Coordinates of C-alpha atoms in Angstrom, one line a residue:
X1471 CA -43.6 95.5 -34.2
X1472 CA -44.6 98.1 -36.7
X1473 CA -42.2 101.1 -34.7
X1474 CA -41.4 104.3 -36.1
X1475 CA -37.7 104.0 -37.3
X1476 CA -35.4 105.1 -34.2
X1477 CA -33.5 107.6 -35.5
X1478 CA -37.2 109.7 -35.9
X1479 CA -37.7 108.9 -31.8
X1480 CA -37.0 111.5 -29.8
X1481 CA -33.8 110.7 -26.8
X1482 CA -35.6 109.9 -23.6
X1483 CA -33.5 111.7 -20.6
X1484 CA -34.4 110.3 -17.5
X1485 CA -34.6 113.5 -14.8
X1486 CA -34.9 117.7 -15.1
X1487 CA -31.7 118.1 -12.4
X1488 CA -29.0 120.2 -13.7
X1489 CA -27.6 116.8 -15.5
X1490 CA -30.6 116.2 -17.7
X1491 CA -32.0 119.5 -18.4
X1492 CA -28.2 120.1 -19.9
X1493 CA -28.4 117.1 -21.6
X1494 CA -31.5 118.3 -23.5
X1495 CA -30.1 121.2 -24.4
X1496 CA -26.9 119.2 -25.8
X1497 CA -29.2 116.8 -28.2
X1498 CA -31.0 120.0 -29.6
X1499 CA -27.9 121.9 -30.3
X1500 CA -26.9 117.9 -31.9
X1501 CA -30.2 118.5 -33.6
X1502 CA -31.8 115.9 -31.8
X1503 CA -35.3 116.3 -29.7
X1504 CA -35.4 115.6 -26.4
X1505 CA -37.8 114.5 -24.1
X1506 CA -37.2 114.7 -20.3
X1507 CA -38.9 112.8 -17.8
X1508 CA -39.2 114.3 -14.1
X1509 CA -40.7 112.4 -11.4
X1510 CA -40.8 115.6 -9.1
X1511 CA -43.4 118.5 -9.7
X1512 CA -41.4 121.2 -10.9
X1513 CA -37.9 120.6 -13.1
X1514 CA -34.7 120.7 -10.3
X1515 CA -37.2 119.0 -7.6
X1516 CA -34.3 117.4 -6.2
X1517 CA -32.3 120.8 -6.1
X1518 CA -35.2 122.4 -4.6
X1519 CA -34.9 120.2 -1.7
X1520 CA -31.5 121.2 -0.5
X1521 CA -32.7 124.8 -1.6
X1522 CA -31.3 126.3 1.5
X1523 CA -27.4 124.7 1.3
X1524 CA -24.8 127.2 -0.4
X1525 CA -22.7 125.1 -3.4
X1526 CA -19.1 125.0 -3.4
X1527 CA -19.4 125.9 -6.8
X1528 CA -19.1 129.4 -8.3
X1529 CA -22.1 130.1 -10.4
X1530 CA -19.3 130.0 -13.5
X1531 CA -19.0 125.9 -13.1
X1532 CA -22.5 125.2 -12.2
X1533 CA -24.2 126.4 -15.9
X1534 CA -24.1 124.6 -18.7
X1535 CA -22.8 126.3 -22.0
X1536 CA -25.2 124.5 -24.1
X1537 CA -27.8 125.2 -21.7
X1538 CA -26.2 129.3 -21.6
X1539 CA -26.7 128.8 -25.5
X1540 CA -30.5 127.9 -25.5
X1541 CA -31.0 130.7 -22.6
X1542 CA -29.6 133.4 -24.2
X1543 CA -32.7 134.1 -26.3
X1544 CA -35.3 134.7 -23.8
X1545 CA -33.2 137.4 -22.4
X1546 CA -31.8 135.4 -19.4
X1547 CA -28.8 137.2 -17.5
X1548 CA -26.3 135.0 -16.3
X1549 CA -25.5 135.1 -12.8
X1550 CA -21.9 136.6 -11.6
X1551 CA -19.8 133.6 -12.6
X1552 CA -17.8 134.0 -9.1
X1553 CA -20.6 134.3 -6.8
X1554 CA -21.6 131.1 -4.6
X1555 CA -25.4 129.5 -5.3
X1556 CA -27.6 128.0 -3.2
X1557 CA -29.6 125.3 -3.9
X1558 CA -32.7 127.9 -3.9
X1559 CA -30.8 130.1 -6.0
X1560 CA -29.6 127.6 -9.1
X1561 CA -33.1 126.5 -9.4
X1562 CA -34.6 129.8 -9.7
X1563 CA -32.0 132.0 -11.4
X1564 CA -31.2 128.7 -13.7
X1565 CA -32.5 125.4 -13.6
X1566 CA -36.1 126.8 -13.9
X1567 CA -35.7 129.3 -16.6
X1568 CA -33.8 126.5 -18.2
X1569 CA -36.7 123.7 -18.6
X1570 CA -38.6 126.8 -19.1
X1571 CA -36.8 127.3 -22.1
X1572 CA -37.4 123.6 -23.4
X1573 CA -41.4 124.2 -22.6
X1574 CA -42.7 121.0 -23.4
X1575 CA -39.6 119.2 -23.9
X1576 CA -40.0 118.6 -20.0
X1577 CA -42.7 116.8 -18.1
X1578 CA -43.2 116.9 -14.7
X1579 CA -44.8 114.5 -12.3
X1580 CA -43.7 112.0 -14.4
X1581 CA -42.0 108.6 -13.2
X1582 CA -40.3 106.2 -14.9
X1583 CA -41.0 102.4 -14.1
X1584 CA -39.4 100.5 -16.6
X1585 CA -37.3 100.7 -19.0
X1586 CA -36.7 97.8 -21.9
X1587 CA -36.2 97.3 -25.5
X1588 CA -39.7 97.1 -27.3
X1589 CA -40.9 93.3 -27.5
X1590 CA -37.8 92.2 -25.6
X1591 CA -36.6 91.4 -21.7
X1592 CA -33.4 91.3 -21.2
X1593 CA -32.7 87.8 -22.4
X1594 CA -33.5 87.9 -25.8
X1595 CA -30.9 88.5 -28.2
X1596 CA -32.5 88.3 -31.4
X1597 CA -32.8 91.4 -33.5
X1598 CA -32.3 93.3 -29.9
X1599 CA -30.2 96.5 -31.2
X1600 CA -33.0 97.2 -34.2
X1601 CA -35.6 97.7 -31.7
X1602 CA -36.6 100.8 -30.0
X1603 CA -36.3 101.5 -26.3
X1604 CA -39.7 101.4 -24.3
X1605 CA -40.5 103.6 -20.9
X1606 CA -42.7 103.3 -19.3
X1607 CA -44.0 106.5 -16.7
X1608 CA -46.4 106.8 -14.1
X1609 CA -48.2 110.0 -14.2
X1610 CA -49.0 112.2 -10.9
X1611 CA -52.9 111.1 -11.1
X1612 CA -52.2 107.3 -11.7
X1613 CA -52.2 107.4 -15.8
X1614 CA -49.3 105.4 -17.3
X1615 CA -48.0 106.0 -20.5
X1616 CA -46.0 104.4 -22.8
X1617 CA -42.6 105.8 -24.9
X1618 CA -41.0 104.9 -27.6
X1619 CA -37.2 105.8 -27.5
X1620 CA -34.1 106.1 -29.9
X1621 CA -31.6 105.8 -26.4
X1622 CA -32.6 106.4 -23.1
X1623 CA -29.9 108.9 -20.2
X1624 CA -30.8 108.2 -17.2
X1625 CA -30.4 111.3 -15.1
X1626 CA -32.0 110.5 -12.5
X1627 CA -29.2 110.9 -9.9
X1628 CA -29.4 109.2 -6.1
X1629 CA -31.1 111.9 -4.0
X1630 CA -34.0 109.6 -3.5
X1631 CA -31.9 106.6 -1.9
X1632 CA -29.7 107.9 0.6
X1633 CA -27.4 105.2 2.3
X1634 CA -28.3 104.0 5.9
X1635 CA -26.6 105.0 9.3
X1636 CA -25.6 101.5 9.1
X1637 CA -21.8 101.0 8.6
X1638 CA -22.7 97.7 6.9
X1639 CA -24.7 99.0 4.1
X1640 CA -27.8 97.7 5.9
X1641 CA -29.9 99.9 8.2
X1642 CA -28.7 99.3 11.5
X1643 CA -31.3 97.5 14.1
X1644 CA -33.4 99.7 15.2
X1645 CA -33.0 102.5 12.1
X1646 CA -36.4 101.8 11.2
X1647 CA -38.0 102.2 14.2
X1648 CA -36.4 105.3 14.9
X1649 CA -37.2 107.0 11.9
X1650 CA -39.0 109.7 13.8
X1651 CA -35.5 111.1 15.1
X1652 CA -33.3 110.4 12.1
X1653 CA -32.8 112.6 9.2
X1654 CA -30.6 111.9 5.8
X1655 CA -30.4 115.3 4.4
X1656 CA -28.9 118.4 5.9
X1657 CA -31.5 120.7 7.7
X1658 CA -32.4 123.9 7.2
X1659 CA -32.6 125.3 10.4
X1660 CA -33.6 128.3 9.1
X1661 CA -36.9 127.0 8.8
X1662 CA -38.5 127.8 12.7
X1663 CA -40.3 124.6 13.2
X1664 CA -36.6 122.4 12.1
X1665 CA -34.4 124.6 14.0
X1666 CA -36.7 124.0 17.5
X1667 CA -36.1 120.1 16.5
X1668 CA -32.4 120.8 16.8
X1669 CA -32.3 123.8 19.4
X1670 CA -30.9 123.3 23.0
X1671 CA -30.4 119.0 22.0
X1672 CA -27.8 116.5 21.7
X1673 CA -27.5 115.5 17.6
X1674 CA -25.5 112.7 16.0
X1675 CA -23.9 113.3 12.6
X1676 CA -22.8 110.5 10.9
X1677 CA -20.7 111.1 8.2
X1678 CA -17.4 113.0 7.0
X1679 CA -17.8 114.1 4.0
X1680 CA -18.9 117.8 2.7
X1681 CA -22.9 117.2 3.9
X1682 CA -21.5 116.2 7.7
X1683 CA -19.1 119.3 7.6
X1684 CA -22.1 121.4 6.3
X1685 CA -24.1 120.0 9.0
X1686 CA -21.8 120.2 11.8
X1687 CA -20.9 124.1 11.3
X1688 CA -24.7 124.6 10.6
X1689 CA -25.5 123.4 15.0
X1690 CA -21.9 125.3 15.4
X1691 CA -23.9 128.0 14.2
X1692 CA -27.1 127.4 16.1
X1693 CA -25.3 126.6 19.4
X1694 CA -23.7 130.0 19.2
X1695 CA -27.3 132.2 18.7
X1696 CA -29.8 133.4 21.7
X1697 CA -32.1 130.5 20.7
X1698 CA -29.3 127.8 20.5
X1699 CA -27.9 127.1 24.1
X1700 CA -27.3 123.8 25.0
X1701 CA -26.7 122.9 21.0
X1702 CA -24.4 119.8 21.2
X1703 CA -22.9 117.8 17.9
X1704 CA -21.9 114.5 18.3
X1705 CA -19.7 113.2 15.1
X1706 CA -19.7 109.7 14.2
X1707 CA -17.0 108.9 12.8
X1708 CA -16.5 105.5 10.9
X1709 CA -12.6 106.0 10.3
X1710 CA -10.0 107.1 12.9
X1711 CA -8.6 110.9 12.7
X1712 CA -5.9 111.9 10.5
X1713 CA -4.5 114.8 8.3
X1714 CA -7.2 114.7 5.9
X1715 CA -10.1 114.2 8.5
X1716 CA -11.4 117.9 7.6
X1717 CA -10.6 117.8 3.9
X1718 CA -7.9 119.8 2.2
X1719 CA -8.8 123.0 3.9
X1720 CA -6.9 125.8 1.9
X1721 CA -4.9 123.1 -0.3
X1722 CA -8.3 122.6 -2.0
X1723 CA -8.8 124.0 -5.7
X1724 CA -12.4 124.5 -5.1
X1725 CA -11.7 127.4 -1.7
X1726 CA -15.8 126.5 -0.7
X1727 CA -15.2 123.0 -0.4
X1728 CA -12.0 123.5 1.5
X1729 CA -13.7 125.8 4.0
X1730 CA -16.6 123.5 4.9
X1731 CA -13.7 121.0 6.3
X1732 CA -12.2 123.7 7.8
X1733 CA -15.8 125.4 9.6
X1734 CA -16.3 121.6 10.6
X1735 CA -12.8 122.1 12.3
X1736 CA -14.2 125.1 14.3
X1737 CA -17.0 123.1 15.4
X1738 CA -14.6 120.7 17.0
X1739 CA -12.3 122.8 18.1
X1740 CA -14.7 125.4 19.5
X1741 CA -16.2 122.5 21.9
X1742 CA -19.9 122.6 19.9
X1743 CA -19.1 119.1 19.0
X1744 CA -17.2 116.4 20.0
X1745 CA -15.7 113.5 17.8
X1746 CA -16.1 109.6 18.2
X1747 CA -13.9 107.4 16.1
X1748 CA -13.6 103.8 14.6
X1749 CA -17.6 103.9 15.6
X1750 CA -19.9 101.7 13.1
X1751 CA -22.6 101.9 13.7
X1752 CA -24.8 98.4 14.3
X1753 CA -27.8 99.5 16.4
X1754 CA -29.5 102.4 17.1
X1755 CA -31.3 101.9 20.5
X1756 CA -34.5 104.0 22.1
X1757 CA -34.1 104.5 26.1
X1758 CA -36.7 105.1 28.8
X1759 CA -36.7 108.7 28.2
X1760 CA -36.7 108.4 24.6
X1761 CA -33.4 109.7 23.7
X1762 CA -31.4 107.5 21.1
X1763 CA -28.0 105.3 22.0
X1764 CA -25.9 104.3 19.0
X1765 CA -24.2 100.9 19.3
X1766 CA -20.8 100.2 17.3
X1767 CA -20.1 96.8 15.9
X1768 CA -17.6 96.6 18.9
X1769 CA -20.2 97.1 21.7
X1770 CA -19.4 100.6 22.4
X1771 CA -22.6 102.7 23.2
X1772 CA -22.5 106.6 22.7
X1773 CA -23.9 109.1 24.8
X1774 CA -27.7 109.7 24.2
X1775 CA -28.7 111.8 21.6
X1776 CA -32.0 113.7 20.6
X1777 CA -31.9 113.5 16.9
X1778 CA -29.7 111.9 14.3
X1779 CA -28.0 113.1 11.1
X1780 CA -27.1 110.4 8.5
X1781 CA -25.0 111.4 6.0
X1782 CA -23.5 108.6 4.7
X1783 CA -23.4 109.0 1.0
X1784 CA -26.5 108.0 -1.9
X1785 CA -26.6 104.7 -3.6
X1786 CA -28.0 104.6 -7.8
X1787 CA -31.7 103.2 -8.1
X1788 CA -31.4 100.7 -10.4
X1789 CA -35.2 98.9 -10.3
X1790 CA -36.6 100.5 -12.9
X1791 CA -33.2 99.4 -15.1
X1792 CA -33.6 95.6 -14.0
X1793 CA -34.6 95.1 -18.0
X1794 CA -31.4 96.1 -19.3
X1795 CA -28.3 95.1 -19.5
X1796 CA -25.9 97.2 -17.7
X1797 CA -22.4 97.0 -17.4
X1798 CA -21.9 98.0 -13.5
X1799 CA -19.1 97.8 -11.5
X1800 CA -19.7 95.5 -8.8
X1801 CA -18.5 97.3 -5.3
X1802 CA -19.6 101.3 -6.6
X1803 CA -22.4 99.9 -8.7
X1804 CA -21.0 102.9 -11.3
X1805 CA -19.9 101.5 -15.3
X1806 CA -17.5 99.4 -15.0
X1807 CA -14.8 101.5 -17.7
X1808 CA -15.0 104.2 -15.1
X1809 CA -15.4 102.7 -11.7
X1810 CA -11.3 102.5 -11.6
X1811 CA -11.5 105.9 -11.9
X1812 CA -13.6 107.2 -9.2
X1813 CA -13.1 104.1 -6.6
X1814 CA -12.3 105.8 -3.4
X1815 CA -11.2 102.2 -2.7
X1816 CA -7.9 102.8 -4.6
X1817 CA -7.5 106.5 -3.9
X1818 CA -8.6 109.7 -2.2
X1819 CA -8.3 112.5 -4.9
X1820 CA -10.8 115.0 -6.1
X1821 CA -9.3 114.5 -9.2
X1822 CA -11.2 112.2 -11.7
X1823 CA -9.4 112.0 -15.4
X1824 CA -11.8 113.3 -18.1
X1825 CA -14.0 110.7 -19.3
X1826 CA -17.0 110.9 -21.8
X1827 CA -19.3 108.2 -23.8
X1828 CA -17.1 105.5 -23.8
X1829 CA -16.7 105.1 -19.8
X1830 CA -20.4 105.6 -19.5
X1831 CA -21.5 102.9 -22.0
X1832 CA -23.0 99.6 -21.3
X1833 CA -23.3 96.2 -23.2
X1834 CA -27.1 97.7 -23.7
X1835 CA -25.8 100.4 -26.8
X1836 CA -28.2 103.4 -26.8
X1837 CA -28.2 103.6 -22.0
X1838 CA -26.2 105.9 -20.5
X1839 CA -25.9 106.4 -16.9
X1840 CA -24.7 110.2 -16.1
X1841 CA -24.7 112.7 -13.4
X1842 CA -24.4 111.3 -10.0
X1843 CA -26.1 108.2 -11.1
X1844 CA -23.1 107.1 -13.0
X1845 CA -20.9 107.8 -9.8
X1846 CA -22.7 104.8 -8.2
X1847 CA -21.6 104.8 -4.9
X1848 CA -18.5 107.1 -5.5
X1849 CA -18.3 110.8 -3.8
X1850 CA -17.2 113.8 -5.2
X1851 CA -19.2 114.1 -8.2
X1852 CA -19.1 118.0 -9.3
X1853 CA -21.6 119.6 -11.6
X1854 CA -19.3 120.4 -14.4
X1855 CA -18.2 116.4 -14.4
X1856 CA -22.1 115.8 -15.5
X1857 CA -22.0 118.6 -18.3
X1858 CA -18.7 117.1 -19.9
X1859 CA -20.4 113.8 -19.8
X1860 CA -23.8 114.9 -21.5
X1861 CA -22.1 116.8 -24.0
X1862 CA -19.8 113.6 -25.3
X1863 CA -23.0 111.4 -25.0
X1864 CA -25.1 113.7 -27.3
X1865 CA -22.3 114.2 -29.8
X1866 CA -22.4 110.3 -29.8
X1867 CA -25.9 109.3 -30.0
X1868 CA -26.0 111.9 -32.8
X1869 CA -22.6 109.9 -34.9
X1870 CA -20.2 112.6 -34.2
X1871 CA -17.8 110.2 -32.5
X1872 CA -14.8 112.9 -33.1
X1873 CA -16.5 115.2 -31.0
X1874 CA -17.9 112.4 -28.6
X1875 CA -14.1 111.6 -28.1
X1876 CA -12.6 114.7 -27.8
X1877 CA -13.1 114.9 -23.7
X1878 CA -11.4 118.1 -22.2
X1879 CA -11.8 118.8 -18.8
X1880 CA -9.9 120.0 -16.2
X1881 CA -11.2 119.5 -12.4
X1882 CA -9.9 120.8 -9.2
X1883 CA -8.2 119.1 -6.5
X1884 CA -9.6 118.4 -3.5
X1885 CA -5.6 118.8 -1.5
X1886 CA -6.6 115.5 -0.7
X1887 CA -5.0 112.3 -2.0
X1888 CA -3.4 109.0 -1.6
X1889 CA -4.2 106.2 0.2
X1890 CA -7.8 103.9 0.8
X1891 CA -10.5 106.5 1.3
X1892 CA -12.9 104.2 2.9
X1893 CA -11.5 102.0 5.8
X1894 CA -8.4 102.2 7.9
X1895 CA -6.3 99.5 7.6
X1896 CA -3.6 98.4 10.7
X1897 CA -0.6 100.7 10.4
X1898 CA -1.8 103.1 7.7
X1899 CA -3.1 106.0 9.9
X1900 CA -1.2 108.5 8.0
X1901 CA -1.8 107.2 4.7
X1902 CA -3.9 109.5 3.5
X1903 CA -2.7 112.9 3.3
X1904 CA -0.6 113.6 7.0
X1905 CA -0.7 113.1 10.2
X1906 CA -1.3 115.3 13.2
X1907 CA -4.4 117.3 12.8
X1908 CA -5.4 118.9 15.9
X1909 CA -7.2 116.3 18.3
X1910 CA -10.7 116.6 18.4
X1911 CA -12.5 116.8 21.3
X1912 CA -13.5 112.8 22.4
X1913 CA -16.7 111.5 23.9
X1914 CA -16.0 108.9 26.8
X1915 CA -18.2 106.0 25.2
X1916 CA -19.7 103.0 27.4
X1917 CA -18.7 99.4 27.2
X1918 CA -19.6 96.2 28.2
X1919 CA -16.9 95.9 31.3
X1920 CA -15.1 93.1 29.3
X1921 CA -14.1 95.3 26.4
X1922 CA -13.7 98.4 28.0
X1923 CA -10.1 99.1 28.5
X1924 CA -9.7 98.1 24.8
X1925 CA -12.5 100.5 23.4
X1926 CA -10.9 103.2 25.4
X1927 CA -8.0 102.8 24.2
X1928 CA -9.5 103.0 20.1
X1929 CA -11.6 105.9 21.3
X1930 CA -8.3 107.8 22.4
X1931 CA -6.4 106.1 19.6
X1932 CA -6.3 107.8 15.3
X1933 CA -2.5 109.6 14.1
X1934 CA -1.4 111.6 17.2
X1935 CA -4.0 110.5 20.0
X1936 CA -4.9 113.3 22.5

């Protein structure tokens, strides 16, 4: 095909979140144009959605200083680098004046539907590396268009595709149908019309990570106020209760991430919600008074709830990718040179050991995976991770392999480590990070009458029992 030669192609970044936008601003300052593809309608969409959730992140590891370099001339004042974001305020005191910045650099409404290698699907070989990258986008309106590409980083990250309240990985039967009473993001219930969803009912958080502690203190919170009685959290856990249940409270390098474990804690402790453990979830069941019963794998039933909260972690969406050949670790679905290093299969830690091009690349040379994307699967992805990566990828797509190789990052601790991080295993109660926390409060669950002195005895059961 008569294509312009690569290296005169601009870098298609796939996504305006704090990943890509930083990205961008990495290829310029590799003298390199970028050209940054947004599905949402304003650059940060995704941020924007969480807009009222407060980072663990001081505003001093959430911007870019590549991105503070391209700011600086249109008189931009940095936040105070020890001050505490939300969502709402990194996309309008940052992410926003950033893709301003870029002006036409960035696209909005802009989707991305394939991606390939010009005049080639993924089984031809011949002459493959010479050819350009093809992307193809869906415009807000219905026009499609057409790009050329020198190397494509995808950005995107996993907002979009939130994991089921399914322990299986599958919705669980029934998830569908009551779609009307389950929510996969944290609410704002600041917002009148979501807190009266939540006020004075019975919700289900499933998770136990930092969203299900956000979202447990946040009905802590509500329960407490004039508008709140009868509040009532329910958490579902899918792991039994040990040391490291609530995170690494004030062992925790990051102090915000610590204290969401900690206000979770409170919750528990302070009777606004009550713990279930060992519970996977395998059905999710509508009664006569249309109230929802959760049914574990084991044939315990919960109490009914009002609403549900999944927060069960994000999964990569890798459709669009299905033309190229990536190199993906087959349980996180992350690259397969840095999968070791962020399985929570193997270990707990909030530490991840600094990685840069090379654990991002695939057999496809020219795709990169960053962000949360290239997490997979994997939790604790932080912000600063994502700039490290973007700046070694741009130093690479632009020859400066010195540079692209030179990875120096330092991340903070979680004071959480050791041990499988995603499934107890007979006799390893303690094995990740202590024993003893204080026992939760436990819901009395309903069994069929064959199982139920067994099921009793797992709800009851975890490091110290009650």
């Amino acid at each position: 095909m008569n294509a312009p030669a690569t290296t005169e192609l601009p870098v298609v970044v796939i996504g305006a979140g704090p990943v890509g936008l930083a990205a961008a601003a990495h290829l310029i300052g590799q003298g390199i144009e970028p050209l940054v593809l947004e599905a949402g309608p304003t650059a940060g969409a995704a941020v924007r959605a969480w807009s009222h959730v407060r980072l663990f992140s001081t505003w001093g590891e959430v911007v870019d200083p590549a991105a503070e370099k391209l700011l600086a001339p249109t008189g931009w004042t940095r936040p105070d680098p020890a001050a505490y974001p939300s969502g709402g305020d990194w996309h309008r005191l940052y992410l926003q004046p950033l893709a301003d910045a870029l002006g036409d650099r960035v696209r909005t409404g802009a989707t991305v539907t394939g991606v390939s290698r010009a005049g080639r699907d993924r089984i031809v070989d011949a002459d493959r590396e010479r050819q350009p990258f093809v992307v193809h986008v869906t415009h807000t309106g219905g026009a499609e268009e057409r790009v050329l590409a020198r190397a494509v980083i995808d950005a995107s990250g996993t907002w979009a595709t939130p994991s089921p309240a399914g322990s299986s990985g599958l919705p669980a039967l029934g998830e569908r149908a009551a779609a009307d009473r389950i929510t996969y993001r944290v609410p704002d219930l600041k917002d009148p019309a979501v807190r009266a969803r939540y006020a004075g009912r019975r919700t289900a958080v499933i998770g136990s990570g930092a969203s299900a502690f956000t979202a447990l203190a946040y009905l802590a919170e509500l329960a407490g106020s004039d508008d709140g009685a009868g509040t009532k959290g329910v958490w579902i856990l899918r792991r039994g209760m040990s040391g490291s249940t609530f995170g690494g409270g004030e062992a925790d390098q990051l102090p915000a991430r610590g204290a969401l474990g900690l206000a979770a804690k409170a919750a528990v402790d302070e009777g606004h919600a009550d713990a279930v453990t060992g519970f996977r979830t395998e059905a999710i069941e509508r009664t006569a008074d249309d109230r929802l019963v959760l049914v574990s794998e084991d044939g315990r039933r919960s109490e009914a709830v009002d609403e549900v909260i999944a927060l069960t972690g994000f999964r990569p969406d890798l459709t669009f990718l299905s033309e190229i050949r990536l190199g993906l670790d087959e349980r996180l679905q992350a690259p397969t040179a840095l999968a070791p290093l962020i399985d929570p299969n193997q270990h707990s830690c909030g530490t991840v050991y600094p990685h840069g091009h090379r654990e991002l690349a695939h057999p496809e040379q020219g795709v990169y995976l960053v962000g949360m994307k290239s997490y997979g699967r994997a939790p604790t992805f932080l912000a600063m991770t994502g700039y490290e990566q973007v700046r070694s990828v741009a130093a690479a797509i632009a020859g400066d392999l010195d540079s692209a190789d030179r990875v120096e990052l330092s991340l903070p601790e979680t004071g959480v480590c050791g041990g499988a991080g995603l499934f107890d295993a007979p006799g390893t109660a303690e094995a990740d990070g202590g024993c003893c926390a204080p026992a939760p409060q436990l819901v009395r669950l309903t069994t069929p009458a064959a199982a139920e002195a067994a099921s009793e005895a797992a709800t009851a059961g975890g490091c110290c029992g009650s």
